[in-house]
Coordinates of C-alpha atoms in Angstrom, one line a residue:
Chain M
X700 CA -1.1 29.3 -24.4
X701 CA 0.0 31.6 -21.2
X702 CA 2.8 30.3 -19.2
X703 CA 1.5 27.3 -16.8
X704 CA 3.1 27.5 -13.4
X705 CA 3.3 24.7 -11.1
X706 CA 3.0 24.1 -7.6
X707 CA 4.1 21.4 -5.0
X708 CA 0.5 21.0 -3.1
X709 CA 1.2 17.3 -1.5
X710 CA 3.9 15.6 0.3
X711 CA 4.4 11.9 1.2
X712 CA 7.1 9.7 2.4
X713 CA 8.3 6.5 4.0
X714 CA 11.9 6.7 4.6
X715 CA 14.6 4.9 6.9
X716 CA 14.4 8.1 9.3
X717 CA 9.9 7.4 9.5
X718 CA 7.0 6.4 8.1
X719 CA 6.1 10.1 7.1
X720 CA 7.1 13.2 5.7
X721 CA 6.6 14.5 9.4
X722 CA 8.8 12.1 11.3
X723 CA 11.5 11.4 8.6
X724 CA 11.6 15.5 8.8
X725 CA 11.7 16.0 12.5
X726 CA 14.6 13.4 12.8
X727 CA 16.8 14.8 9.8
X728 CA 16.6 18.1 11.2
X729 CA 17.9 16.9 14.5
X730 CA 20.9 15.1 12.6
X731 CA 19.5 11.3 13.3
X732 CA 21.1 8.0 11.6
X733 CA 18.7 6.0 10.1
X734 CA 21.6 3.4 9.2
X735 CA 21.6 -0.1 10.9
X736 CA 23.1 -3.1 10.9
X737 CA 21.2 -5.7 9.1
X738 CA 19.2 -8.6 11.2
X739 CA 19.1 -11.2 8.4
X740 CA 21.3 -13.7 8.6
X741 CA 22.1 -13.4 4.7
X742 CA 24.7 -10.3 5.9
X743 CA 27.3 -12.9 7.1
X744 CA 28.1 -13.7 2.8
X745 CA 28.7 -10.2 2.0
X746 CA 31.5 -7.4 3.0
X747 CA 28.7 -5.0 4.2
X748 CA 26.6 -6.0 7.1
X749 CA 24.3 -2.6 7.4
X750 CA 22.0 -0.4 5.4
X751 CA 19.3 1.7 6.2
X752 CA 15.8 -0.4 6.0
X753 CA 12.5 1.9 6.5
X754 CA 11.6 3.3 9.9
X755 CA 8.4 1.6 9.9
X756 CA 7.7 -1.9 8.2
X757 CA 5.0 -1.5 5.7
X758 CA 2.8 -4.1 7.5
X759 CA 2.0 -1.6 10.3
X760 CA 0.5 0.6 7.6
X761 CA -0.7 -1.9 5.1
X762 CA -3.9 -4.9 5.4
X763 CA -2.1 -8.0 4.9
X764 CA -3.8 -9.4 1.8
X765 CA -2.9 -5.8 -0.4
X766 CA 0.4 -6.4 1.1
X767 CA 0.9 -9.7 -0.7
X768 CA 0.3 -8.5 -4.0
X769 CA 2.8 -5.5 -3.9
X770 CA 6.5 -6.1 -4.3
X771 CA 8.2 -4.0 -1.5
X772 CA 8.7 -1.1 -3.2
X773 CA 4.9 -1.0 -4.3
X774 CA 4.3 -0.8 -0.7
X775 CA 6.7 2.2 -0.3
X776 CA 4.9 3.9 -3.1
X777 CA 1.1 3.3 -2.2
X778 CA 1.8 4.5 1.5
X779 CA 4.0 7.6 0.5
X780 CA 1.1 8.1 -2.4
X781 CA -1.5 8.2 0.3
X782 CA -0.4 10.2 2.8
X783 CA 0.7 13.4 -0.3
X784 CA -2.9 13.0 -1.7
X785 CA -4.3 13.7 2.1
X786 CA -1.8 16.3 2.6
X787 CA -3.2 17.5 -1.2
X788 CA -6.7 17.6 0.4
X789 CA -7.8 14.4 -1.3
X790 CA -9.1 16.1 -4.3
X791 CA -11.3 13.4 -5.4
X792 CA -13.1 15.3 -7.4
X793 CA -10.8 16.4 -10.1
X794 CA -11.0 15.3 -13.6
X795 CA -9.3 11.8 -13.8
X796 CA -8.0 12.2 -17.4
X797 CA -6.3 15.4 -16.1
X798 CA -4.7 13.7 -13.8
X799 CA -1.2 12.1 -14.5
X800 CA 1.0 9.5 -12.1
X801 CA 4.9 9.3 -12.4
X802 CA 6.8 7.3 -10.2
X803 CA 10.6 5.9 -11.0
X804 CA 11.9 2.8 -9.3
X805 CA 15.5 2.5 -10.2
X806 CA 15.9 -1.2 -10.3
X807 CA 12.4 -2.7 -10.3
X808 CA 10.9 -5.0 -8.1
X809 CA 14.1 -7.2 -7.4
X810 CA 13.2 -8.6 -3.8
X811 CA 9.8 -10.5 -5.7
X812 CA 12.3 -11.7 -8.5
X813 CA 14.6 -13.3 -6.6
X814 CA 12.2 -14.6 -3.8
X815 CA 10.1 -16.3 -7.0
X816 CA 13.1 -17.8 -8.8
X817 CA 14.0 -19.3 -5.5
X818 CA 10.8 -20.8 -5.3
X819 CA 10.5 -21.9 -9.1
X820 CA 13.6 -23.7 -7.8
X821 CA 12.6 -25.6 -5.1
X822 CA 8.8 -26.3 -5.8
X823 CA 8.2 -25.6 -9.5
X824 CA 6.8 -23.6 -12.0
X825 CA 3.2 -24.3 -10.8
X826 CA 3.8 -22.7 -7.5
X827 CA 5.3 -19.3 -9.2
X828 CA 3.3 -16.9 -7.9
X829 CA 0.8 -15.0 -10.5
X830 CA 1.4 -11.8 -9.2
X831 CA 4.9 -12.0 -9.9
X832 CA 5.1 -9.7 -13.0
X833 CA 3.1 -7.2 -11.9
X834 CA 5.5 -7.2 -8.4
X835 CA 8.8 -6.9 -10.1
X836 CA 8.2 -4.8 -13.6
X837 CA 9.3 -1.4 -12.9
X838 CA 6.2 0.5 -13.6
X839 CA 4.7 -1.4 -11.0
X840 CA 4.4 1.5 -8.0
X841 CA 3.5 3.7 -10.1
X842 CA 1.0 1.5 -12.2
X843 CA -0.7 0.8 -9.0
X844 CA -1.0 3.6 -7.4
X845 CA -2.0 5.1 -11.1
X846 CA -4.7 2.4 -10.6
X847 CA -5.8 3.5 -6.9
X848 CA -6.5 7.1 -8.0
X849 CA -7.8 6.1 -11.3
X850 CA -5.7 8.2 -12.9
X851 CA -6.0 8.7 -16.4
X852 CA -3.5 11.1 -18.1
X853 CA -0.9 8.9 -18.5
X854 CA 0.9 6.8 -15.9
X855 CA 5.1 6.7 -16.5
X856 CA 8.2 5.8 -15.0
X857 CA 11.5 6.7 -16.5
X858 CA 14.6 5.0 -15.2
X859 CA 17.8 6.4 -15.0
X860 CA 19.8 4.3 -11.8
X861 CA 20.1 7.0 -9.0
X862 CA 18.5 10.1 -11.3
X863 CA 15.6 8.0 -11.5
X864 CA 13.4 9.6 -8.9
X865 CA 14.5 13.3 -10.0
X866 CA 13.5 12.5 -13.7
X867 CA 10.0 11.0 -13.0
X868 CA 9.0 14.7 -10.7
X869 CA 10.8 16.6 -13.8
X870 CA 8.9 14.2 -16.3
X871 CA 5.8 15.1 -14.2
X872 CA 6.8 18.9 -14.3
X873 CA 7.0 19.0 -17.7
X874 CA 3.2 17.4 -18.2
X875 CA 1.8 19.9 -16.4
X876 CA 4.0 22.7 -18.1
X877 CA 2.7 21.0 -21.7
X878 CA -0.9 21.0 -20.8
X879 CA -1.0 17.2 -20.4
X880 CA -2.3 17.3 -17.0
X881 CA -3.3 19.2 -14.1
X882 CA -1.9 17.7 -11.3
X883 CA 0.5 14.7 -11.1
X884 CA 1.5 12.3 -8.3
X885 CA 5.5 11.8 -8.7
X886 CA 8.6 10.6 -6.8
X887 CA 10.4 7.8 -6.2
X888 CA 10.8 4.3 -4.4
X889 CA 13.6 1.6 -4.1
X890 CA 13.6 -1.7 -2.1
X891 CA 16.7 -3.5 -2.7
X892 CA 17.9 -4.0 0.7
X893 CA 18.4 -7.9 -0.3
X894 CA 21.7 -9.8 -0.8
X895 CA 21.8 -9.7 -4.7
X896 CA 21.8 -5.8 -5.3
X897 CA 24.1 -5.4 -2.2
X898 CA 26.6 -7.9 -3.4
X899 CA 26.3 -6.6 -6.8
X900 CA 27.4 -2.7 -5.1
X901 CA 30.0 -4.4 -2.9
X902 CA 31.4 -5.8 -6.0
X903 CA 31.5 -2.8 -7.7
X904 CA 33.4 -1.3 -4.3
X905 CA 30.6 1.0 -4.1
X906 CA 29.1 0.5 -0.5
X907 CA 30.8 1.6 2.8
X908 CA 32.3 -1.2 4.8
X909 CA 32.3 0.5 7.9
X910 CA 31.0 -2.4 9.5
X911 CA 32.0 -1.5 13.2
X912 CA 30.2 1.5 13.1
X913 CA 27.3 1.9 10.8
X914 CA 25.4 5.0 11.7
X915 CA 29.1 6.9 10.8
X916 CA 29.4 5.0 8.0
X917 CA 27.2 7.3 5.4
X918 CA 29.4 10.4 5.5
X919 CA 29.6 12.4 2.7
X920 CA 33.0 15.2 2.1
X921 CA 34.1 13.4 4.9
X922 CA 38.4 12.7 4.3
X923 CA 37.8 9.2 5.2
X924 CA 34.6 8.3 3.3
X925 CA 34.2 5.0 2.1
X926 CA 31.1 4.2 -0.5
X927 CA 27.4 4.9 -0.3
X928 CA 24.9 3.0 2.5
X929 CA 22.0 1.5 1.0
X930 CA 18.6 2.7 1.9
X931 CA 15.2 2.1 0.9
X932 CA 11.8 3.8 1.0
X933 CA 10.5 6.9 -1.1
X934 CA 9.3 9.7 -1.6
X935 CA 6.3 11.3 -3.5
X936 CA 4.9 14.7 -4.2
X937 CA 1.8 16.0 -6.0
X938 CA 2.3 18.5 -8.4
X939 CA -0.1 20.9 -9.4
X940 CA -0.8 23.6 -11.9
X941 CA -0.6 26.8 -9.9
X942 CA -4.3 28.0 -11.3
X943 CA -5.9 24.8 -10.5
X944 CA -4.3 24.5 -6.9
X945 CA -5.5 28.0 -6.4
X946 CA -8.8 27.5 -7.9
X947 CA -9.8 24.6 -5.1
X948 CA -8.1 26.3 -2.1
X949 CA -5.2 23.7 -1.9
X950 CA -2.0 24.3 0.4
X951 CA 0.1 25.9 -2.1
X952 CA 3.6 24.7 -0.3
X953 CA 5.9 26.0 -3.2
X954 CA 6.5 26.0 -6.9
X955 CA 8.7 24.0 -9.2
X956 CA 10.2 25.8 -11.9
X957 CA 12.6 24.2 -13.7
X958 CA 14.7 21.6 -15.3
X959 CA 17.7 20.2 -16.6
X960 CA 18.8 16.9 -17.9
X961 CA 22.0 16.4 -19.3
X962 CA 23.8 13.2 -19.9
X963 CA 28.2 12.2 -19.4
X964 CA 28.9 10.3 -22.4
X965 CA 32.0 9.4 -20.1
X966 CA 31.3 6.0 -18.6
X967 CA 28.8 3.7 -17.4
X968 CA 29.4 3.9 -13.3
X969 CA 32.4 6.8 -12.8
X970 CA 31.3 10.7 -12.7
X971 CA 33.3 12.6 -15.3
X972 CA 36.0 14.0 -13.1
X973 CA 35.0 17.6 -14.6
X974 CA 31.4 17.5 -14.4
X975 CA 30.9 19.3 -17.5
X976 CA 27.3 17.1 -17.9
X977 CA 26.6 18.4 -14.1
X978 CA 27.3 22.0 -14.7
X979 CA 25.4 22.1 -17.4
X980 CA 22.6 20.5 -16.1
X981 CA 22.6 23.3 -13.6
X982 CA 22.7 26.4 -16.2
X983 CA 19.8 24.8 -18.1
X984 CA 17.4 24.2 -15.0
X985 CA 18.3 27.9 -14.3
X986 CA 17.9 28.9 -17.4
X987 CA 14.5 26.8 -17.6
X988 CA 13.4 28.5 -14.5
X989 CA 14.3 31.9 -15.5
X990 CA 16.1 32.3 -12.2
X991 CA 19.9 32.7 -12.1
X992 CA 22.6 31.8 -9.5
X993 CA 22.5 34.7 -7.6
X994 CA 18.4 33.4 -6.5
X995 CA 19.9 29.8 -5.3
X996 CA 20.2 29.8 -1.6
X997 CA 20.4 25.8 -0.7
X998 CA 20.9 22.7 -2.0
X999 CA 20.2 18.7 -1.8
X1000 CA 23.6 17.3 -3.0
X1001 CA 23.4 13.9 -4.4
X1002 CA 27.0 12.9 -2.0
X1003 CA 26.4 9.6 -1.9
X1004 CA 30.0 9.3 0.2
X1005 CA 31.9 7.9 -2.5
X1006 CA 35.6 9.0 -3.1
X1007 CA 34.9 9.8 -6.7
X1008 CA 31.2 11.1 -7.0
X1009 CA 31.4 13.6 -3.5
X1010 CA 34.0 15.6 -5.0
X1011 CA 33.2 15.6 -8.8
X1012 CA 30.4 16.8 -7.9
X1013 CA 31.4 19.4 -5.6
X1014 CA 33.9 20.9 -8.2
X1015 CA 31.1 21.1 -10.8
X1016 CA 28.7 22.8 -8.6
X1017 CA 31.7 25.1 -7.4
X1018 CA 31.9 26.3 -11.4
X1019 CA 28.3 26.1 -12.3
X1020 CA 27.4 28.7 -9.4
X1021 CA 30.7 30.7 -9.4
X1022 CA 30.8 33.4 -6.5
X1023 CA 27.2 33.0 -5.8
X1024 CA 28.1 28.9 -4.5
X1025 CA 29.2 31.2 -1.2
X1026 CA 25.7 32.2 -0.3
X1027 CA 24.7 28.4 -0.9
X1028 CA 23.9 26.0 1.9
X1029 CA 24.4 22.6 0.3
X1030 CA 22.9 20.1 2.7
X1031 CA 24.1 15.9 2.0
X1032 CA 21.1 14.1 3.5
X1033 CA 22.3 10.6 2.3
X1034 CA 24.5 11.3 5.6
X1035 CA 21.5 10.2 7.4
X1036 CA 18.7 8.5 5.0
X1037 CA 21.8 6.5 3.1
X1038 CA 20.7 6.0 -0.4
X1039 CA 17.6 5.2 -1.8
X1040 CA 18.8 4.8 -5.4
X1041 CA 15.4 5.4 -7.7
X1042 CA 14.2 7.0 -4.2
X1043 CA 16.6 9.4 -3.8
X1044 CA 16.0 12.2 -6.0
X1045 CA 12.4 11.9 -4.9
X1046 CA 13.0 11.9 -1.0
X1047 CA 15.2 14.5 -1.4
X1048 CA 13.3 16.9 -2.8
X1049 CA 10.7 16.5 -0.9
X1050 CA 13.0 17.5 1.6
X1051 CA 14.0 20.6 -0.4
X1052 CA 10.0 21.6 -0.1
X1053 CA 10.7 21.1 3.8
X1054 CA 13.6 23.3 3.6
X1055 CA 12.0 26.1 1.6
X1056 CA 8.8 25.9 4.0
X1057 CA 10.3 25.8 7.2
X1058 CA 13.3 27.8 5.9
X1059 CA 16.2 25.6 7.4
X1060 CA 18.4 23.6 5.8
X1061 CA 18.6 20.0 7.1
X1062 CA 22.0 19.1 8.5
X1063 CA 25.5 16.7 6.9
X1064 CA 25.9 14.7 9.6
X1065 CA 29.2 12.0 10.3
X1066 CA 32.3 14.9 8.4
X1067 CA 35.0 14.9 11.0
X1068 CA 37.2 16.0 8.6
X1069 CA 36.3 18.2 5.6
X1070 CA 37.9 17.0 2.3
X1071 CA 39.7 19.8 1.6
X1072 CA 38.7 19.3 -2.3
X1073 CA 35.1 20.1 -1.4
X1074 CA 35.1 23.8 -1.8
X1075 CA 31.3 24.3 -1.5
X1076 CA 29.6 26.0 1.5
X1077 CA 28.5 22.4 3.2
X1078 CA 25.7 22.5 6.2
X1079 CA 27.5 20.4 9.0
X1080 CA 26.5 18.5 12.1
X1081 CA 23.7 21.2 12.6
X1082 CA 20.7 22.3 10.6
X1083 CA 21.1 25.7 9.3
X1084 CA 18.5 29.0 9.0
X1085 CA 17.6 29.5 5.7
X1086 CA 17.0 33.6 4.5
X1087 CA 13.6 35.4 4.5
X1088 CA 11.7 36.4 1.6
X1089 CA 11.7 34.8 -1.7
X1090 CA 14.3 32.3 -2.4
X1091 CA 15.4 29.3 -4.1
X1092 CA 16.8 25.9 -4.2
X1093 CA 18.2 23.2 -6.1
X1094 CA 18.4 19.2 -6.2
X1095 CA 20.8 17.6 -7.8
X1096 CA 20.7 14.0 -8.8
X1097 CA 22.7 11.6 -10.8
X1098 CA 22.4 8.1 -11.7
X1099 CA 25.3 5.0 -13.5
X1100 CA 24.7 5.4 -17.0
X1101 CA 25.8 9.4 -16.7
X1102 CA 22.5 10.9 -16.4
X1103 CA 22.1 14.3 -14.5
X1104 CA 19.0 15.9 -13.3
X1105 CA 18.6 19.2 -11.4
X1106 CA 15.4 20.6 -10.2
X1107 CA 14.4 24.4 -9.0
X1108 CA 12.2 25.2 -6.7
X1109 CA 11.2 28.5 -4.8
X1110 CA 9.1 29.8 -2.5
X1111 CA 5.6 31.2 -3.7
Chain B
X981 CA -9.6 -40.9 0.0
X982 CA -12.6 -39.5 -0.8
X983 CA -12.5 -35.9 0.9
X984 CA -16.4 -34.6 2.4
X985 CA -17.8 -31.7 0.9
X986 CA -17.5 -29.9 4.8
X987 CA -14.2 -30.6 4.9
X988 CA -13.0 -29.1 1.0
X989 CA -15.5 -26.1 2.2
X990 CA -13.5 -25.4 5.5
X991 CA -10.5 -25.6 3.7
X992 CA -11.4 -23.6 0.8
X993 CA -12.4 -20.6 3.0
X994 CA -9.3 -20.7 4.8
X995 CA -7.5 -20.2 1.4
X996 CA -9.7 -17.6 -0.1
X997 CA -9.4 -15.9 2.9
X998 CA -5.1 -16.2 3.2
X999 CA -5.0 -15.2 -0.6
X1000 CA -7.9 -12.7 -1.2
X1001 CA -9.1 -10.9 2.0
X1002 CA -11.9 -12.3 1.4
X1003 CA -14.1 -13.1 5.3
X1004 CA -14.5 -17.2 6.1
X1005 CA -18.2 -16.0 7.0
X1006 CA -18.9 -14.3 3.6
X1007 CA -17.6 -17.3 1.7
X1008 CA -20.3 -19.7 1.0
X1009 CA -21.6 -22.3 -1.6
X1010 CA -23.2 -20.0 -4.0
X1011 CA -21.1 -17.3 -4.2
X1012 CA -19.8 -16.2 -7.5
X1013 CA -15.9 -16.1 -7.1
X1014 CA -15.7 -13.4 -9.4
X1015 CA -18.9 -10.9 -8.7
X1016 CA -19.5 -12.1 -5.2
X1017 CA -16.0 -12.1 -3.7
X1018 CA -13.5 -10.6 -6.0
X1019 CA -11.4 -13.2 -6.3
X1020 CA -9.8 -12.0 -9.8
X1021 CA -8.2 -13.7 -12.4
X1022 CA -4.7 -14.1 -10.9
X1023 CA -5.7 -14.6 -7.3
X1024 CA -8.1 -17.3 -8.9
X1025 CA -4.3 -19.2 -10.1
X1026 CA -3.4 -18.8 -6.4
X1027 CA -6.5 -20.3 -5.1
X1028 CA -6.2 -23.4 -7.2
X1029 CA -2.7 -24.2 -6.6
X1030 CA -3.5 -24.3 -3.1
X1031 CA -6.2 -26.3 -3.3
X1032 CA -4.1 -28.9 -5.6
X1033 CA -1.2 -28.6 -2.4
X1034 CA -3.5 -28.7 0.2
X1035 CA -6.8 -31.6 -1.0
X1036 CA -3.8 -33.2 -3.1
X1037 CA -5.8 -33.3 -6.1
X1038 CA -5.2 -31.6 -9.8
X1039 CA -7.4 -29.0 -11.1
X1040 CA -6.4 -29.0 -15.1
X1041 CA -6.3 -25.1 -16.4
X1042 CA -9.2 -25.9 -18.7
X1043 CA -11.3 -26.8 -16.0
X1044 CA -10.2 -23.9 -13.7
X1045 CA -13.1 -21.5 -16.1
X1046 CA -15.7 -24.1 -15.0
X1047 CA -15.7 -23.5 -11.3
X1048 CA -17.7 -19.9 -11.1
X1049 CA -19.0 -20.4 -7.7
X1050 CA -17.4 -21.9 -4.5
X1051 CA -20.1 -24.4 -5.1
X1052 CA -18.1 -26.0 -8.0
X1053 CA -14.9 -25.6 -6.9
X1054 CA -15.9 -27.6 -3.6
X1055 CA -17.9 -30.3 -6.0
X1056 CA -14.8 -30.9 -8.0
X1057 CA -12.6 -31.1 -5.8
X1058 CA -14.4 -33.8 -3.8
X1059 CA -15.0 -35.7 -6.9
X1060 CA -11.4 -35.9 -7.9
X1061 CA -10.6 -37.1 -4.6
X1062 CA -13.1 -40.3 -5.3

């Protein structure tokens, strides 16, 4: 079998910055917060009164009685599924069975579990609602939105915490790669902006509680960083097999070419100070991609703003690119979008696909003071111009449990 | 007290409507709540445990099979209210 190639023909997205791939883009290239303090009057019990809820609610994009059915981050998935299959030209008319969703959540449909437990509670198991496993089980976005296209390759979602959305568009990578499937709709959706999960992160002492000023308080290789924001919303893309896109005139926007997945073996929640499971997740997705360092010209961090993880991971990168991290513009967008857990790796590299088509890097916003540890070539304050000609890029992403994914992607 | 058949019918539409989409207008005594409306299985769970809240009656789960059009479900109910 010849080589497959495969293509990014579809972008989607409903993010704490908009309720599309345009707006979100338009306001993290101008360096905009999408952090807020919370309006619900559950914030007063917890250390951390902010996060960074979607731009748009999905009722404004949603009927009423589809919303009901859908845990939250169902929503996030169906809209952000919709608008990359318009972007992909709608191709109704492809061959279902060749077609393949993957979409990770990274802790499930929590907000339905808890909102039903509470009700079990107070009225009784009678009044549970029946949609309440297919709400919270964490195939559910991409079950349903594997059910809207009629999809019929093979519908997945691997979870791996914060990796989660980078391992379901690598998962879908590799199915076109294999011959599985033609085109596949993957990303990534969280929506845990409720009390448990944030109580859960504070208890860890993983959130910022920057309370006084929340739009500074995401700020990753910032000296005075505090813990990551939480944000919710997603991000999808459709990936394609280069022939195919070609064959049916579709935007080709760039292609994906590699992977690597690696795994700590250190501990359940701390980065391994080295970032030996980083680095070499780095040399394989080169190596996958048949590119080497020298080709890399930007990258989406994972910098969540947390003491540990910013650095770690800055070090690792550091030695995984050498000499050739100098020509690298590594762009934290979690400075702006906070973090979308099972979202994250998704949003952000659909970002990366922004950043390769428009050529500009999106800004880190909120570093008044550089760590001096951080000895990578960080975009700050300002988006940055990205080269001509044919070029490369990375995202990183890594999730508790020590799981590393990195993706490639260059121009076309 | 005995409930009138107009009176379970106005209610049930409301309900169908709040839990399945379905229009008040389109919902009508013969209608299949399967083939005619898409109510679906679970959705069908919903619409009977409002019905028990709001007529204050109680539809057991081996009669819920029996009620296939709104019809039935409206006959039922206003017998168990007798």
């Amino acid at each position: 079998m010849s080589q497959r190639r495969v293509v990014v023909t579809g972008l989607g997205a409903t993010t704490p910055l908009g309720g599309n791939v345009d707006s979100t883009w338009k306001a993290l290239i101008a360096g905009q917060s999408g952090v807020r303090l919370l309006t619900d009057d559950w914030r007063e019990l917890l250390p951390v009164h902010f996060a960074a809820r979607v731009a748009t609610e999905p009722a404004e994009q949603m009927e009423r009685v589809e919303m009901r059915r859908l845990d939250r981050s169902e929503q996030f998935a169906l809209i952000a599924s919709r608008e990359a299959w318009k972007d992909a030209g709608s191709p109704d008319d492809i061959d279902k069975e060749r077609l393949g969703v993957v979409i990770a959540s990274g802790i499930g449909g929590v907000i339905t579990l808890m909102d039903q437990f509470n009700i079990l509670n107070e009225k009784g198991a009678r009044s549970v609602s029946p949609h309440t496993v297919p709400m919270l089980m964490p195939n559910g976005p991409a079950a349903n939105v594997g059910l809207e296209l009629h999809a019929k390759a093979g519908v997945h979602t691997p979870v791996s915490a914060c990796a989660s959305g980078a391992e379901a568009i690598g998962y879908a990578f590799e199915m076109i790669k294999n011959n599985r499937a033609d085109v596949v709709v993957s990303g990534g959706v969280e929506a845990a902006c409720h009390q448990l999960p944030m109580a859960a992160f504070a208890a860890m002492k993983a959130l910022s509680t920057r309370n006084d000023d929340p739009a500074r308080a995401s700020r990753p290789y910032d000296l005075d960083r505090d813990g990551f924001v939480l944000g919710e919303g997603g991000g999808i893309l459709v990936l394609e097999e280069f022939e195919h896109a070609k064959a049916r005139g579709a935007k080709i926007y760039c292609e994906i070419s590699g992977q690597g997945l690696t795994s700590d073996g250190y501990h359940i929640a701390a980065p391994d100070p080295e970032g030996n499971g980083v680095q070499r997740a780095i040399k394989f997705a080169l190596a996958n991609a048949g590119l080497t360092a020298k080709d890399i010209v930007h990258l989406n961090a994972h910098a969540t703003s947390t003491p540990a993880g910013d650095v770690a991971e800055a070090n690792a990168l550091r030695k995984a690119l050498g000499a050739d991290a100098d020509h690298v513009a590594v762009s934290a967008t979690k400075s702006m979008t906070g973090h979308l857990l099972g979202g994250a790796g998704a949003i952000e590299s659909v970002f990366l696909v922004k950043a390769l088509e428009e050529r500009l890097a999106p800004p880190t916003i909120n570093i008044e003071n550089l760590d001096p540890a951080v000895t990578v070539d960080v975009v700050r304050d300002k988006a940055r111009a990205l080269p001509a000609g044919d070029i490369a890029a990375l995202n990183d992403s890594f999730g508790f449990g020590g799981h590393n994914v990195v993706l490639v992607f260059n121009s076309i | 007290m005995a409930l009138s058949p107009d009176d379970v019918l106005a209610g049930l539409k409301q309900i169908v409507e709040e839990v399945a989409g379905v229009p008040a207008a389109d919902i009508e005594l013969g209608k299949n709540f399967t083939e005619d409306l898409d109510v679906d299985s679970l959705s069908m769970v919903e619409v009977v445990v409002e019905c028990e809240n709001r007529f204050g009656v109680k539809i057991p789960d081996d009669k819920v099979t029996d009620l296939v059009t709104v019809g039935d479900a409206v006959n039922f109910i206003v017998s168990a209210s007798n």
